[in-house]
Amino acid sequence: AQSVTQLDSQVPVFEEAPVELRCNYSSSVSVYLFWYVQYPNQGLQLLLKYLSGSTLVKGINGFEAEFNKSQTSFHLRKPSVHISDTAEYFCAVSEWGTGGFKTIFGAGTRLFVKA
Amino acid sequence: DTAVSQTPKYLVTQMGNDKSIKCEQNLGHDTMYWYKQDSKKFLKIMFSYNNKELIINETVPNRFSPKSPDKAHLNLHINSLELGDSAVYFCASSQSSLGTSGKETQYFGPGTRLLVL
């Protein structure tokens, strides 16, 4: 991917509200797409990934993401968030290039869930 | 049991010093990575090792030298530390090389917070 753009650096939302975290990428070839979550003072852990097949991918903790090839997007959604979802969320894209696959991470979106 | 562990968790040191960060994974993975996360949370790969062999070496100053004594360990040694080296350094592992398949899930350690004064 030439670039991975997470359109929102911060998303504040009230508990039990729905949320969408946006991710767009630029690439002219097929890609694999990932969402990782980083809780405070921890390493990243995988939420979900799209490799092929159904464009709607379900992950852990009630999150899902939809791959849209025409819009080169992979937005992350959750219908009802909890306080414990407060974290940094990273979109990542793996693209085949010279020498192998290269994975690029977006700059992250901080989700802040308020009571 | 922690899957990917790093030591130390925090490291505060003076400019010009040399320091090392250790990483161990007990997942039986073949590939390990070092990432640098800057103050804006931007995550950038530094190195990747597959079965103790260096396979990715991004544009990183020569002051940074990774060493993999076996496939379960990947250490990072930094010489002549500079203020700009202050960051969180993450170790990660995957079953096989992300560079080969592109599909691999990476498992990250908790990070080492380095502050250079």
Tab-separated table of C-alpha atoms in Angstrom:
chain	number	residue	atom	x	y	z
A	1	ALA	CA	0.000	0.000	0.000
A	2	GLN	CA	1.267	3.452	-0.800
A	3	SER	CA	-0.458	4.697	2.314
A	4	VAL	CA	-2.945	3.821	5.032
A	5	THR	CA	-5.149	6.632	6.266
A	6	GLN	CA	-7.148	6.533	9.445
A	7	LEU	CA	-9.357	9.521	8.989
A	8	ASP	CA	-10.026	10.252	12.644
A	9	SER	CA	-7.265	10.622	15.183
A	10	GLN	CA	-9.749	10.609	18.071
A	11	VAL	CA	-13.317	9.375	18.367
A	12	PRO	CA	-15.208	10.152	21.579
A	13	VAL	CA	-18.439	8.223	22.031
A	14	PHE	CA	-20.884	7.476	24.816
A	15	GLU	CA	-21.187	3.997	26.259
A	16	GLU	CA	-23.676	1.754	24.419
A	17	ALA	CA	-23.583	3.986	21.321
A	18	PRO	CA	-22.474	2.585	17.951
A	19	VAL	CA	-19.068	3.489	16.573
A	20	GLU	CA	-17.286	3.397	13.231
A	21	LEU	CA	-13.530	3.854	12.872
A	22	ARG	CA	-12.523	4.623	9.327
A	23	CYS	CA	-9.592	3.254	7.377
A	24	ASN	CA	-8.720	3.931	3.746
A	25	TYR	CA	-5.702	2.725	1.828
A	26	SER	CA	-4.168	3.335	-1.546
A	27	SER	CA	-3.075	0.321	-3.531
A	28	SER	CA	-3.338	-0.940	-7.077
A	29	VAL	CA	-2.996	-4.614	-6.162
A	30	SER	CA	-4.765	-7.104	-3.923
A	31	VAL	CA	-4.157	-6.564	-0.245
A	32	TYR	CA	-4.709	-8.177	3.115
A	33	LEU	CA	-6.246	-5.976	5.769
A	34	PHE	CA	-5.982	-5.984	9.556
A	35	TRP	CA	-7.319	-4.165	12.565
A	36	TYR	CA	-5.292	-4.241	15.770
A	37	VAL	CA	-6.196	-2.801	19.174
A	38	GLN	CA	-3.763	-1.392	21.710
A	39	TYR	CA	-5.061	-1.030	25.263
A	40	PRO	CA	-3.227	1.447	27.514
A	41	ASN	CA	0.331	0.379	28.275
A	42	GLN	CA	-0.003	-2.848	26.312
A	43	GLY	CA	1.121	-4.231	22.981
A	44	LEU	CA	-1.125	-4.518	19.954
A	45	GLN	CA	-3.458	-7.469	19.552
A	46	LEU	CA	-5.401	-8.585	16.521
A	47	LEU	CA	-9.094	-7.708	16.360
A	48	LEU	CA	-9.798	-9.125	12.916
A	49	LYS	CA	-8.373	-9.515	9.456
A	50	TYR	CA	-9.596	-9.782	5.885
A	51	LEU	CA	-7.789	-12.228	3.626
A	52	SER	CA	-10.417	-13.230	1.054
A	53	GLY	CA	-14.033	-14.288	0.696
A	54	SER	CA	-16.874	-12.505	2.465
A	55	THR	CA	-16.237	-8.805	2.688
A	56	LEU	CA	-17.797	-8.624	6.151
A	57	VAL	CA	-15.351	-9.854	8.752
A	58	LYS	CA	-16.254	-10.501	12.365
A	59	GLY	CA	-13.647	-10.201	15.069
A	60	ILE	CA	-13.281	-10.366	18.805
A	61	ASN	CA	-15.167	-8.265	21.357
A	62	GLY	CA	-18.131	-7.699	19.032
A	63	PHE	CA	-16.198	-5.763	16.388
A	64	GLU	CA	-16.662	-6.230	12.670
A	65	ALA	CA	-15.216	-4.626	9.563
A	66	GLU	CA	-16.264	-4.411	5.948
A	67	PHE	CA	-13.864	-4.529	3.040
A	68	ASN	CA	-14.924	-2.270	0.188
A	69	LYS	CA	-12.634	-2.758	-2.782
A	70	SER	CA	-14.092	0.002	-4.922
A	71	GLN	CA	-13.692	2.548	-2.149
A	72	THR	CA	-10.442	0.985	-0.877
A	73	SER	CA	-11.788	1.082	2.639
A	74	PHE	CA	-11.881	-1.242	5.628
A	75	HIS	CA	-13.953	0.505	8.270
A	76	LEU	CA	-14.304	-0.985	11.746
A	77	ARG	CA	-17.674	-0.990	13.498
A	78	LYS	CA	-19.262	-1.966	16.764
A	79	PRO	CA	-23.005	-1.583	17.397
A	80	SER	CA	-22.678	-0.849	21.116
A	81	VAL	CA	-19.425	0.103	22.800
A	82	HIS	CA	-18.310	-0.439	26.390
A	83	ILE	CA	-16.041	1.605	28.591
A	84	SER	CA	-13.493	-1.197	28.234
A	85	ASP	CA	-13.267	-0.543	24.479
A	86	THR	CA	-11.325	2.644	25.201
A	87	ALA	CA	-8.059	2.046	23.363
A	88	GLU	CA	-6.002	2.920	20.303
A	89	TYR	CA	-7.060	1.135	17.110
A	90	PHE	CA	-4.684	0.549	14.210
A	91	CYS	CA	-5.524	-0.391	10.656
A	92	ALA	CA	-2.797	-2.243	8.748
A	93	VAL	CA	-2.434	-3.290	5.124
A	94	SER	CA	-0.185	-5.987	3.611
A	95	GLU	CA	0.610	-5.552	-0.050
A	96	TRP	CA	2.821	-7.550	-2.385
A	97	GLY	CA	5.750	-5.585	-3.708
A	98	THR	CA	9.365	-5.966	-4.730
A	99	GLY	CA	11.000	-8.410	-2.355
A	100	GLY	CA	7.810	-9.642	-0.740
A	101	PHE	CA	4.846	-8.405	1.216
A	102	LYS	CA	5.122	-5.122	3.001
A	103	THR	CA	2.856	-4.237	5.914
A	104	ILE	CA	2.059	-0.643	6.710
A	105	PHE	CA	0.199	0.589	9.759
A	106	GLY	CA	-2.079	3.589	9.906
A	107	ALA	CA	-1.468	6.337	12.437
A	108	GLY	CA	-4.117	4.992	14.803
A	109	THR	CA	-7.493	6.180	16.076
A	110	ARG	CA	-8.002	6.731	19.740
A	111	LEU	CA	-11.477	5.558	20.795
A	112	PHE	CA	-12.604	7.147	24.026
A	113	VAL	CA	-15.802	5.725	25.509
A	114	LYS	CA	-17.560	7.941	28.015
A	115	ALA	CA	-20.048	6.864	30.676
B	1	ASP	CA	2.150	-17.517	30.417
B	2	THR	CA	3.082	-14.388	28.492
B	3	ALA	CA	3.373	-15.159	24.782
B	4	VAL	CA	5.785	-12.348	23.860
B	5	SER	CA	7.725	-10.753	26.679
B	6	GLN	CA	10.119	-7.826	26.710
B	7	THR	CA	12.549	-6.518	29.283
B	8	PRO	CA	12.867	-3.967	30.599
B	9	LYS	CA	9.437	-2.385	30.571
B	10	TYR	CA	10.869	1.081	31.191
B	11	LEU	CA	14.305	2.403	30.370
B	12	VAL	CA	15.511	5.891	31.284
B	13	THR	CA	19.051	6.749	30.277
B	14	GLN	CA	21.399	9.539	29.316
B	15	MET	CA	22.386	10.540	25.795
B	16	GLY	CA	25.436	8.688	24.569
B	17	ASN	CA	24.822	5.542	26.598
B	18	ASP	CA	24.465	2.051	25.144
B	19	LYS	CA	21.454	-0.040	26.094
B	20	SER	CA	19.819	-3.353	25.198
B	21	ILE	CA	16.227	-4.540	25.099
B	22	LYS	CA	15.443	-8.234	25.229
B	23	CYS	CA	12.525	-10.081	23.692
B	24	GLU	CA	11.390	-13.652	24.025
B	25	GLN	CA	8.439	-15.506	22.506
B	26	ASN	CA	7.137	-18.881	23.663
B	27	LEU	CA	4.734	-19.391	20.762
B	28	GLY	CA	7.110	-21.453	18.649
B	29	HIS	CA	6.982	-18.831	15.910
B	30	ASP	CA	9.617	-18.617	13.207
B	31	THR	CA	9.624	-14.854	12.695
B	32	MET	CA	10.246	-11.973	15.062
B	33	TYR	CA	10.144	-8.206	14.567
B	34	TRP	CA	11.135	-4.951	16.176
B	35	TYR	CA	8.885	-1.902	15.818
B	36	LYS	CA	9.332	1.678	16.956
B	37	GLN	CA	6.260	3.648	18.054
B	38	ASP	CA	6.849	7.368	18.276
B	39	SER	CA	5.083	9.917	20.459
B	40	LYS	CA	2.309	10.265	17.872
B	41	LYS	CA	1.652	6.515	18.071
B	42	PHE	CA	2.991	5.979	14.561
B	43	LEU	CA	4.250	2.379	14.302
B	44	LYS	CA	7.186	1.629	12.025
B	45	ILE	CA	8.959	-1.667	11.452
B	46	MET	CA	12.690	-1.674	12.095
B	47	PHE	CA	13.835	-5.274	11.677
B	48	SER	CA	12.502	-8.735	10.980
B	49	TYR	CA	14.213	-12.055	11.632
B	50	ASN	CA	13.156	-15.455	10.335
B	51	ASN	CA	14.752	-18.447	12.033
B	52	LYS	CA	17.595	-16.267	13.327
B	53	GLU	CA	18.209	-14.763	9.898
B	54	LEU	CA	17.729	-11.059	9.156
B	55	ILE	CA	15.117	-10.607	6.432
B	56	ILE	CA	13.967	-7.011	6.828
B	57	ASN	CA	16.187	-4.120	7.723
B	58	GLU	CA	14.385	-0.852	7.207
B	59	THR	CA	16.221	2.440	7.123
B	60	VAL	CA	17.485	2.441	10.666
B	61	PRO	CA	20.737	4.026	11.934
B	62	ASN	CA	23.682	1.676	12.329
B	63	ARG	CA	23.562	2.407	16.044
B	64	PHE	CA	20.701	-0.099	16.212
B	65	SER	CA	21.821	-3.719	16.031
B	66	PRO	CA	19.458	-6.646	16.422
B	67	LYS	CA	20.709	-10.040	17.519
B	68	SER	CA	18.866	-13.340	17.447
B	69	PRO	CA	20.643	-16.070	19.421
B	70	ASP	CA	17.825	-18.507	18.612
B	71	LYS	CA	14.425	-18.262	17.002
B	72	ALA	CA	12.697	-17.613	20.327
B	73	HIS	CA	14.785	-14.541	21.128
B	74	LEU	CA	15.406	-11.252	19.384
B	75	ASN	CA	17.345	-8.587	21.224
B	76	LEU	CA	17.927	-4.983	20.257
B	77	HIS	CA	21.113	-3.174	21.136
B	78	ILE	CA	21.344	0.573	20.747
B	79	ASN	CA	24.675	2.408	20.790
B	80	SER	CA	25.239	6.086	21.502
B	81	LEU	CA	21.634	6.842	22.374
B	82	GLU	CA	20.163	10.097	21.081
B	83	LEU	CA	17.190	12.156	22.206
B	84	GLY	CA	15.291	11.116	19.078
B	85	ASP	CA	15.525	7.475	20.104
B	86	SER	CA	12.954	8.112	22.831
B	87	ALA	CA	9.956	5.985	21.912
B	88	VAL	CA	8.167	2.773	22.723
B	89	TYR	CA	9.832	-0.257	21.171
B	90	PHE	CA	7.671	-3.277	20.464
B	91	CYS	CA	8.786	-6.777	19.771
B	92	ALA	CA	6.412	-9.004	17.819
B	93	SER	CA	6.328	-12.499	16.389
B	94	SER	CA	4.401	-14.431	13.765
B	95	GLN	CA	4.157	-18.078	12.765
B	96	SER	CA	5.992	-17.416	9.532
B	97	SER	CA	7.255	-14.343	7.806
B	98	LEU	CA	4.714	-11.621	7.132
B	99	GLY	CA	6.942	-10.640	4.257
B	100	THR	CA	6.419	-14.024	2.613
B	101	SER	CA	2.691	-14.607	3.059
B	102	GLY	CA	1.245	-11.228	3.959
B	103	LYS	CA	-1.491	-12.949	5.953
B	104	GLU	CA	0.254	-13.584	9.237
B	105	THR	CA	-1.118	-12.323	12.520
B	106	GLN	CA	1.541	-10.642	14.570
B	107	TYR	CA	1.668	-11.085	18.337
B	108	PHE	CA	3.096	-8.098	20.142
B	109	GLY	CA	4.942	-7.754	23.399
B	110	PRO	CA	3.936	-5.134	25.977
B	111	GLY	CA	6.565	-2.653	24.792
B	112	THR	CA	9.655	-1.033	26.254
B	113	ARG	CA	9.328	2.661	26.979
B	114	LEU	CA	12.691	4.276	26.331
B	115	LEU	CA	13.367	7.806	27.474
B	116	VAL	CA	16.685	9.398	26.574
B	117	LEU	CA	17.604	12.461	28.631
